[in-house]
Short mmCIF file of C-alpha atoms and ligand atoms in Angstrom, two decimals:
data_model
loop_
_atom_site.label_atom_id
_atom_site.label_comp_id
_atom_site.label_asym_id
_atom_site.label_seq_id
_atom_site.Cartn_x
_atom_site.Cartn_y
_atom_site.Cartn_z
CA MET A 1 -6.85 -67.89 -17.34
CA PRO A 2 -9.19 -70.79 -16.39
CA ASP A 3 -10.16 -71.06 -12.72
CA THR A 4 -9.00 -74.45 -11.46
CA HIS A 5 -10.48 -74.21 -7.95
CA THR A 6 -14.24 -73.73 -8.32
CA LYS A 7 -16.12 -76.93 -9.18
CA THR A 8 -17.68 -76.90 -12.61
CA ALA A 9 -21.01 -78.35 -13.75
CA ILE A 10 -22.15 -78.81 -17.32
CA VAL A 11 -25.94 -78.75 -17.66
CA THR A 12 -27.06 -79.82 -21.12
CA GLY A 13 -30.22 -78.18 -22.45
CA ALA A 14 -30.14 -75.46 -19.80
CA SER A 15 -31.61 -72.59 -21.83
CA ARG A 16 -35.13 -73.27 -20.53
CA GLY A 17 -37.35 -75.73 -18.67
CA ILE A 18 -35.88 -78.09 -16.08
CA GLY A 19 -32.29 -77.49 -17.21
CA ALA A 20 -32.51 -73.73 -16.57
CA GLU A 21 -33.75 -74.38 -13.02
CA ILE A 22 -30.90 -76.86 -12.43
CA ALA A 23 -28.34 -74.34 -13.71
CA LYS A 24 -29.65 -71.73 -11.25
CA ALA A 25 -29.66 -74.20 -8.36
CA LEU A 26 -26.10 -75.40 -9.01
CA ALA A 27 -24.84 -71.84 -9.48
CA GLY A 28 -26.45 -71.00 -6.13
CA ASP A 29 -24.47 -73.87 -4.59
CA GLY A 30 -21.22 -72.36 -5.86
CA PHE A 31 -20.61 -74.33 -9.05
CA ALA A 32 -19.35 -72.59 -12.15
CA VAL A 33 -22.08 -73.61 -14.60
CA VAL A 34 -21.95 -74.30 -18.31
CA VAL A 35 -25.38 -73.43 -19.74
CA ASN A 36 -25.58 -75.56 -22.87
CA TYR A 37 -28.20 -74.96 -25.57
CA ALA A 38 -28.80 -75.76 -29.23
CA HIS A 39 -31.08 -72.98 -30.48
CA SER A 40 -32.20 -70.67 -27.65
CA ALA A 41 -29.17 -68.35 -27.50
CA ASP A 42 -31.14 -65.40 -26.08
CA LYS A 43 -32.59 -67.46 -23.25
CA ALA A 44 -29.22 -69.03 -22.43
CA GLU A 45 -27.48 -65.61 -22.34
CA ALA A 46 -30.30 -64.15 -20.22
CA LEU A 47 -29.92 -67.03 -17.74
CA VAL A 48 -26.16 -66.45 -17.53
CA GLY A 49 -26.90 -62.77 -16.81
CA GLU A 50 -29.35 -63.76 -14.07
CA ILE A 51 -26.79 -66.09 -12.45
CA GLU A 52 -24.02 -63.47 -12.64
CA ALA A 53 -26.30 -60.81 -11.17
CA LYS A 54 -26.58 -63.02 -8.08
CA GLY A 55 -22.79 -63.37 -7.83
CA GLY A 56 -22.59 -66.77 -9.58
CA ARG A 57 -20.41 -67.87 -12.46
CA ALA A 58 -21.77 -69.22 -15.72
CA VAL A 59 -21.12 -69.33 -19.44
CA ALA A 60 -23.53 -70.09 -22.28
CA LEU A 61 -22.20 -72.67 -24.75
CA ARG A 62 -23.96 -73.61 -27.96
CA ALA A 63 -23.50 -77.27 -28.89
CA ASP A 64 -26.05 -79.34 -30.78
CA LEU A 65 -25.78 -82.62 -28.92
CA ALA A 66 -27.70 -84.47 -31.61
CA ALA A 67 -24.67 -83.92 -33.86
CA PRO A 68 -21.71 -86.32 -33.60
CA ASP A 69 -19.21 -83.59 -32.66
CA GLY A 70 -21.50 -81.81 -30.16
CA ALA A 71 -20.39 -83.54 -26.95
CA LYS A 72 -16.66 -83.07 -27.58
CA ALA A 73 -17.18 -79.41 -28.50
CA LEU A 74 -19.14 -78.90 -25.29
CA PHE A 75 -16.41 -80.36 -23.07
CA ASP A 76 -13.72 -78.44 -24.99
CA GLY A 77 -15.66 -75.22 -24.39
CA ALA A 78 -16.28 -76.02 -20.72
CA GLU A 79 -12.58 -76.73 -20.09
CA ALA A 80 -11.58 -73.55 -21.94
CA ALA A 81 -13.94 -71.54 -19.74
CA PHE A 82 -13.41 -73.14 -16.33
CA GLY A 83 -10.37 -75.47 -16.55
CA SER A 84 -11.98 -78.83 -15.74
CA VAL A 85 -15.38 -80.45 -15.25
CA ASP A 86 -16.73 -82.12 -12.09
CA ILE A 87 -20.44 -82.63 -12.82
CA LEU A 88 -22.35 -83.58 -15.95
CA VAL A 89 -26.13 -83.17 -15.94
CA ASN A 90 -27.46 -84.87 -19.07
CA ASN A 91 -30.76 -83.02 -19.23
CA ALA A 92 -31.25 -82.03 -22.90
CA GLY A 93 -34.07 -83.92 -24.57
CA ILE A 94 -37.01 -83.85 -26.93
CA MET A 95 -40.38 -85.59 -26.86
CA GLN A 96 -42.88 -86.14 -29.65
CA LEU A 97 -45.79 -88.51 -29.31
CA ALA A 98 -47.27 -90.90 -31.87
CA PRO A 99 -48.38 -94.52 -32.00
CA ILE A 100 -45.55 -96.73 -33.22
CA ALA A 101 -47.46 -97.41 -36.44
CA GLU A 102 -47.36 -93.67 -37.17
CA THR A 103 -43.81 -92.94 -36.01
CA GLY A 104 -41.82 -91.98 -39.09
CA ASP A 105 -38.09 -92.44 -39.51
CA ALA A 106 -37.41 -88.71 -39.06
CA MET A 107 -39.13 -88.70 -35.66
CA LEU A 108 -37.41 -91.93 -34.60
CA ASP A 109 -34.00 -90.66 -35.72
CA ALA A 110 -34.47 -87.33 -33.92
CA HIS A 111 -35.20 -89.14 -30.64
CA LEU A 112 -32.28 -91.51 -31.04
CA ALA A 113 -29.90 -88.66 -31.90
CA THR A 114 -30.98 -86.22 -29.19
CA ASN A 115 -32.05 -88.48 -26.31
CA LEU A 116 -29.71 -91.44 -26.74
CA ALA A 117 -26.66 -90.80 -28.96
CA GLY A 118 -26.22 -87.30 -27.50
CA PRO A 119 -26.18 -88.40 -23.83
CA PHE A 120 -24.09 -91.46 -24.78
CA ARG A 121 -21.44 -89.17 -26.26
CA THR A 122 -21.51 -86.72 -23.33
CA MET A 123 -21.16 -89.73 -20.98
CA ARG A 124 -18.22 -90.91 -23.09
CA GLU A 125 -16.52 -87.51 -22.84
CA ALA A 126 -17.28 -87.39 -19.12
CA ALA A 127 -15.80 -90.87 -18.63
CA LYS A 128 -12.54 -89.60 -20.12
CA ARG A 129 -12.50 -86.06 -18.75
CA LEU A 130 -14.47 -85.76 -15.51
CA LYS A 131 -12.40 -85.22 -12.39
CA ASP A 132 -12.23 -88.08 -9.89
CA GLY A 133 -15.04 -87.85 -7.35
CA GLY A 134 -17.35 -86.27 -9.91
CA ARG A 135 -21.01 -86.86 -10.67
CA ILE A 136 -23.02 -87.80 -13.74
CA ILE A 137 -26.78 -87.24 -13.54
CA ASN A 138 -28.78 -88.60 -16.43
CA PHE A 139 -32.38 -87.92 -17.42
CA SER A 140 -34.89 -90.72 -17.85
CA SER A 141 -38.66 -90.30 -17.48
CA SER A 142 -41.39 -91.85 -15.36
CA VAL A 143 -42.85 -93.00 -18.66
CA VAL A 144 -40.38 -95.86 -18.15
CA GLY A 145 -42.54 -97.96 -15.86
CA LEU A 146 -45.87 -96.68 -17.20
CA TYR A 147 -45.31 -97.56 -20.88
CA GLN A 148 -48.29 -95.59 -22.20
CA PRO A 149 -49.36 -95.70 -25.83
CA THR A 150 -47.79 -93.07 -28.15
CA TYR A 151 -44.56 -92.85 -26.12
CA GLY A 152 -42.70 -95.51 -28.14
CA ALA A 153 -39.80 -93.51 -29.64
CA TYR A 154 -39.35 -91.48 -26.46
CA VAL A 155 -39.55 -94.35 -23.95
CA ALA A 156 -37.09 -96.44 -25.97
CA THR A 157 -34.43 -93.76 -25.53
CA LYS A 158 -35.17 -93.23 -21.84
CA ALA A 159 -35.11 -96.96 -21.00
CA ALA A 160 -31.70 -97.10 -22.70
CA ILE A 161 -30.50 -94.20 -20.52
CA GLU A 162 -31.44 -96.15 -17.38
CA ALA A 163 -29.42 -99.13 -18.67
CA LEU A 164 -26.41 -96.95 -19.53
CA THR A 165 -26.57 -95.36 -16.08
CA LYS A 166 -25.97 -98.75 -14.45
CA VAL A 167 -23.16 -99.76 -16.81
CA LEU A 168 -21.27 -96.47 -16.51
CA ALA A 169 -21.67 -96.47 -12.71
CA LYS A 170 -19.76 -99.77 -12.63
CA GLU A 171 -17.09 -98.45 -14.97
CA LEU A 172 -16.47 -95.19 -13.10
CA GLY A 173 -17.01 -96.29 -9.49
CA PRO A 174 -13.31 -97.02 -8.93
CA ARG A 175 -12.63 -93.31 -9.55
CA GLY A 176 -15.24 -92.22 -7.02
CA ILE A 177 -17.57 -90.93 -9.74
CA THR A 178 -21.26 -91.69 -9.18
CA VAL A 179 -23.68 -92.13 -12.07
CA ASN A 180 -27.40 -91.81 -11.36
CA ALA A 181 -30.55 -90.86 -13.24
CA VAL A 182 -33.65 -88.93 -12.36
CA ALA A 183 -36.95 -89.92 -13.96
CA PRO A 184 -39.40 -87.04 -13.65
CA GLY A 185 -43.14 -87.40 -13.98
CA PRO A 186 -44.96 -84.72 -15.99
CA VAL A 187 -43.40 -81.29 -15.40
CA ALA A 188 -44.88 -77.97 -16.55
CA THR A 189 -42.43 -77.14 -19.35
CA GLU A 190 -42.67 -76.63 -23.09
CA LEU A 191 -41.68 -80.27 -23.69
CA PHE A 192 -44.71 -81.54 -21.78
CA LEU A 193 -47.29 -78.80 -22.42
CA SER A 194 -46.92 -78.31 -26.17
CA ASP A 195 -49.70 -79.86 -28.27
CA LYS A 196 -51.79 -80.91 -25.23
CA SER A 197 -55.31 -79.66 -24.50
CA GLU A 198 -56.10 -78.19 -21.05
CA GLU A 199 -58.31 -81.20 -20.43
CA LEU A 200 -55.50 -83.66 -21.18
CA VAL A 201 -53.04 -81.71 -19.03
CA ALA A 202 -55.55 -81.79 -16.13
CA ARG A 203 -56.08 -85.53 -16.59
CA ILE A 204 -52.35 -86.25 -16.53
CA ALA A 205 -51.87 -83.91 -13.52
CA GLY A 206 -54.45 -86.07 -11.72
CA MET A 207 -52.33 -89.20 -12.13
CA ASN A 208 -50.30 -88.50 -8.97
CA PRO A 209 -51.68 -88.25 -5.41
CA PHE A 210 -50.89 -84.51 -5.23
CA GLY A 211 -53.06 -83.85 -8.27
CA ARG A 212 -50.66 -81.37 -9.82
CA LEU A 213 -47.92 -81.23 -12.43
CA GLY A 214 -44.33 -81.14 -11.26
CA GLU A 215 -42.50 -77.81 -11.46
CA PRO A 216 -38.88 -77.56 -12.68
CA VAL A 217 -37.78 -76.76 -9.13
CA ASP A 218 -39.16 -80.13 -7.91
CA ILE A 219 -36.63 -81.82 -10.18
CA ALA A 220 -33.79 -79.34 -9.68
CA ARG A 221 -33.82 -79.96 -5.91
CA VAL A 222 -33.10 -83.67 -6.46
CA VAL A 223 -30.39 -82.98 -9.03
CA ARG A 224 -28.82 -80.52 -6.61
CA PHE A 225 -28.66 -83.26 -3.97
CA LEU A 226 -27.22 -85.79 -6.43
CA ALA A 227 -24.56 -83.25 -7.41
CA SER A 228 -23.59 -82.69 -3.78
CA GLU A 229 -21.06 -84.45 -1.55
CA ASP A 230 -23.98 -85.78 0.55
CA SER A 231 -25.14 -88.15 -2.23
CA GLY A 232 -21.82 -90.01 -2.41
CA TRP A 233 -23.20 -93.45 -1.50
CA ILE A 234 -26.04 -93.28 -4.02
CA ASN A 235 -24.84 -94.87 -7.23
CA ALA A 236 -26.35 -96.59 -10.29
CA GLN A 237 -29.87 -95.56 -9.24
CA THR A 238 -32.81 -94.09 -11.10
CA ILE A 239 -34.84 -91.82 -8.83
CA ARG A 240 -38.48 -91.36 -9.89
CA VAL A 241 -39.37 -87.77 -9.07
CA ASN A 242 -43.07 -87.72 -9.78
CA GLY A 243 -45.10 -87.08 -6.63
CA GLY A 244 -46.04 -90.73 -6.44
CA MET A 245 -47.33 -91.42 -9.96
CA VAL A 246 -47.07 -95.20 -10.07
N1 NAP B 301 -41.20 -81.99 -18.82
C1 NAP B 301 -41.53 -83.24 -18.51
O1 NAP B 301 -42.72 -83.55 -18.27
C2 NAP B 301 -40.48 -84.31 -18.43
C3 NAP B 301 -40.84 -85.55 -17.87
C4 NAP B 301 -39.89 -86.55 -17.79
C5 NAP B 301 -38.61 -86.32 -18.26
N2 NAP B 301 -38.29 -85.11 -18.80
C6 NAP B 301 -36.93 -84.94 -19.30
O2 NAP B 301 -36.36 -83.79 -18.70
C7 NAP B 301 -35.40 -83.21 -19.59
C8 NAP B 301 -35.67 -81.73 -19.75
O3 NAP B 301 -36.98 -81.57 -20.27
P1 NAP B 301 -37.76 -80.17 -20.26
O4 NAP B 301 -39.17 -80.50 -19.98
O5 NAP B 301 -37.07 -79.18 -19.44
O6 NAP B 301 -37.66 -79.80 -21.83
P2 NAP B 301 -37.75 -78.37 -22.58
O7 NAP B 301 -38.42 -77.37 -21.71
O8 NAP B 301 -38.31 -78.66 -23.92
O9 NAP B 301 -36.20 -77.95 -22.72
C9 NAP B 301 -35.35 -78.76 -23.47
C10 NAP B 301 -33.94 -78.24 -23.41
O10 NAP B 301 -33.12 -79.16 -24.16
C11 NAP B 301 -32.38 -78.42 -25.11
N3 NAP B 301 -32.10 -79.22 -26.30
C12 NAP B 301 -32.97 -79.86 -27.11
N4 NAP B 301 -32.32 -80.46 -28.13
C13 NAP B 301 -30.99 -80.21 -27.94
C14 NAP B 301 -29.82 -80.56 -28.63
N5 NAP B 301 -29.85 -81.27 -29.76
N6 NAP B 301 -28.62 -80.12 -28.15
C15 NAP B 301 -28.56 -79.37 -27.02
N7 NAP B 301 -29.66 -79.02 -26.32
C16 NAP B 301 -30.84 -79.42 -26.78
C17 NAP B 301 -33.21 -77.19 -25.41
O11 NAP B 301 -32.36 -76.18 -25.92
P3 NAP B 301 -32.80 -75.22 -27.17
O12 NAP B 301 -33.99 -74.43 -26.70
O13 NAP B 301 -31.60 -74.39 -27.41
O14 NAP B 301 -33.13 -76.16 -28.30
C18 NAP B 301 -33.78 -76.87 -24.04
O15 NAP B 301 -32.85 -76.11 -23.29
C19 NAP B 301 -35.51 -84.01 -20.90
O16 NAP B 301 -34.48 -84.99 -20.94
C20 NAP B 301 -36.87 -84.67 -20.80
O17 NAP B 301 -36.94 -85.85 -21.55
C21 NAP B 301 -39.18 -84.10 -18.89
#
C-alpha cells in the first residue's frame, strides 16, 4: 500500500557522485527517496541500504533516462512505491570532452539524449504529475559562463537546461511549483576526475578562490535548501555553486 503522507523525492542518477549525496541529504530531511540509476545497480542498492539503516525510506529504480520511455517508467515506479511525487532532482548526466571539430555524432547524440532529452522528459512527466507546491531542481554547470574549449557538446546541453528552467518555472508557478537549477563548478566525482591528469585537476582546482575542488556535499546542501519549504520564493534561478569560480 503506497504511503501518501511522506513527501517523495526522485533523484535521477543517484547511484554515485553528487546524486548519491543528494539522496542521503533528502532522506535525512524525511523525504522518501527514489534512487534512480541506469547501470550501477549494486551502488544504488547499497545506498538504499545505507539510508534505511539510518531510519530513512528509499527505493532503487533502474531507468535509462537517455531512452524515450525512461522518464515515464521512472515516475510510474516512484508512484507505485510511494504514491505521489513532490520533488524532482534532475541530476543524471554525462560529460565527455573534445574540440567541436573532433566531436563525433555518437558523442553528440549521447549528450543530447542523456543531458537534454532525458531531463526534458522528466520535466514533462513532473509537469503532469508533481503535486502542487512541489520543486524541480535541474542540473546545469558552471561551464555555462566560462565556455572553455572542448566543452562544446556538454555546454550546449547545460545551456539548454538553464533556458528550460526559466520556461517551466513560468508554466508551473501558478501551481506553487518552483523550478530552479544548480550549476556546480568542478566537483570531485568520476564525471570530473576521469581522464584528467593530477596536474590538470590541480590547475582546475586553482580556478576558484578556495583553491580546491567542490565535494558532492557542497552541492547537496544547496539542493537540500531548494527542496525545502524555505526556498519557496526562489524561482526560475540558476545558482552557481562553485566557490567563486568566475
Ligand atoms: N562533477 C562535476 O564536476 C560537475 C560539474 C558541474 C555539473 N555537474 C553535473 O552534476 C550532475 C551529476 O554529476 P556527477 O559528477 O555526480 O556524475 P557521476 O559521478 O558520473 O554520476 C552520474 C550519475 O548519473 C547516472 N546516469 C548517467 N547516465 C544515466 C542515464 N542515461 N539514466 C539514468 N542515470 C544516468 C549515473 O548512473 P549509473 O552509474 O547507473 O550509470 C550516476 O548515478 C550531472 O548532471 C553533471 O553534469 C557535475
